[in-house]
Phi, psi and omega in degrees: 000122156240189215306294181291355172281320183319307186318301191281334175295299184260012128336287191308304183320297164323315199265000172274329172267001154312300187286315174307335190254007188265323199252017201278157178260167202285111133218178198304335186282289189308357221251289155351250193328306181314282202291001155260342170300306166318311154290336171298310187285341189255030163265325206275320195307294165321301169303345207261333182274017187255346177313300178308324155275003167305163185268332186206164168325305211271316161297342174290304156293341157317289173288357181255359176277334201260341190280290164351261158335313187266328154320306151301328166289329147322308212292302178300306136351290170321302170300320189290354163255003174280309178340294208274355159085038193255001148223167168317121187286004148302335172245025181273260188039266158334297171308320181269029116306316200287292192274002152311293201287302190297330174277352182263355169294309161313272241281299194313323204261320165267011142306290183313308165319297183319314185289016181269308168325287169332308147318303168297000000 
């Protein structure tokens, strides 16, 4: 995959939990949970493009850990509205597939790097 496919990808990401959280009901606990999924997931997007702009390997693993991070912290996020039921898990589904496949994209890719670093 590349850079500029990642790139669009988790955009789409961002703007697919945009909408999920669009359709979420108003109380005080979701208001909670909407405004942190909403920076975790449009952080990996953000984040993801500063990945692109690294100077070196070992910043390209600086940023892409926190890319990590936010991207697991979706995930987590995620799980707590399936909990609380507040949308159908036909369309939770699809998303936690989405942000499953980008951590394990991530986690695969700063292996390799790491294991490059390492080597040298």
């Amino acid at each position: 995959m590349t850079n500029d496919q990642l790139k669009n990808r988790t955009k789409q990401f961002s703007l697919s939990i945009l909408n999920l959280i669009e359709k979420m009901p108003n109380s005080m606990s979701t208001r909670v949970v909407i405004n942190q999924i909403a920076k975790s997931a449009t952080s990996v997007g953000a984040n993801y493009r500063a990945v692109c702009r690294a100077r070196s390997d070992r910043e390209f693993v600086a940023k892409l850990n926190i890319v990590l991070e936010e991207a697991d912290e979706t995930q987590f996020w995620l799980e707590i509205i399936e909990g609380m039921k507040w949308i159908n898990q036909s369309e939770l589904g699809s998303l936690q597939k989405e942000a499953n496949e980008l951590v394990a994209i991530f986690v695969s890719t700063l292996k390799t790097v790491n294991n490059r670093l390492n080597n040298n």
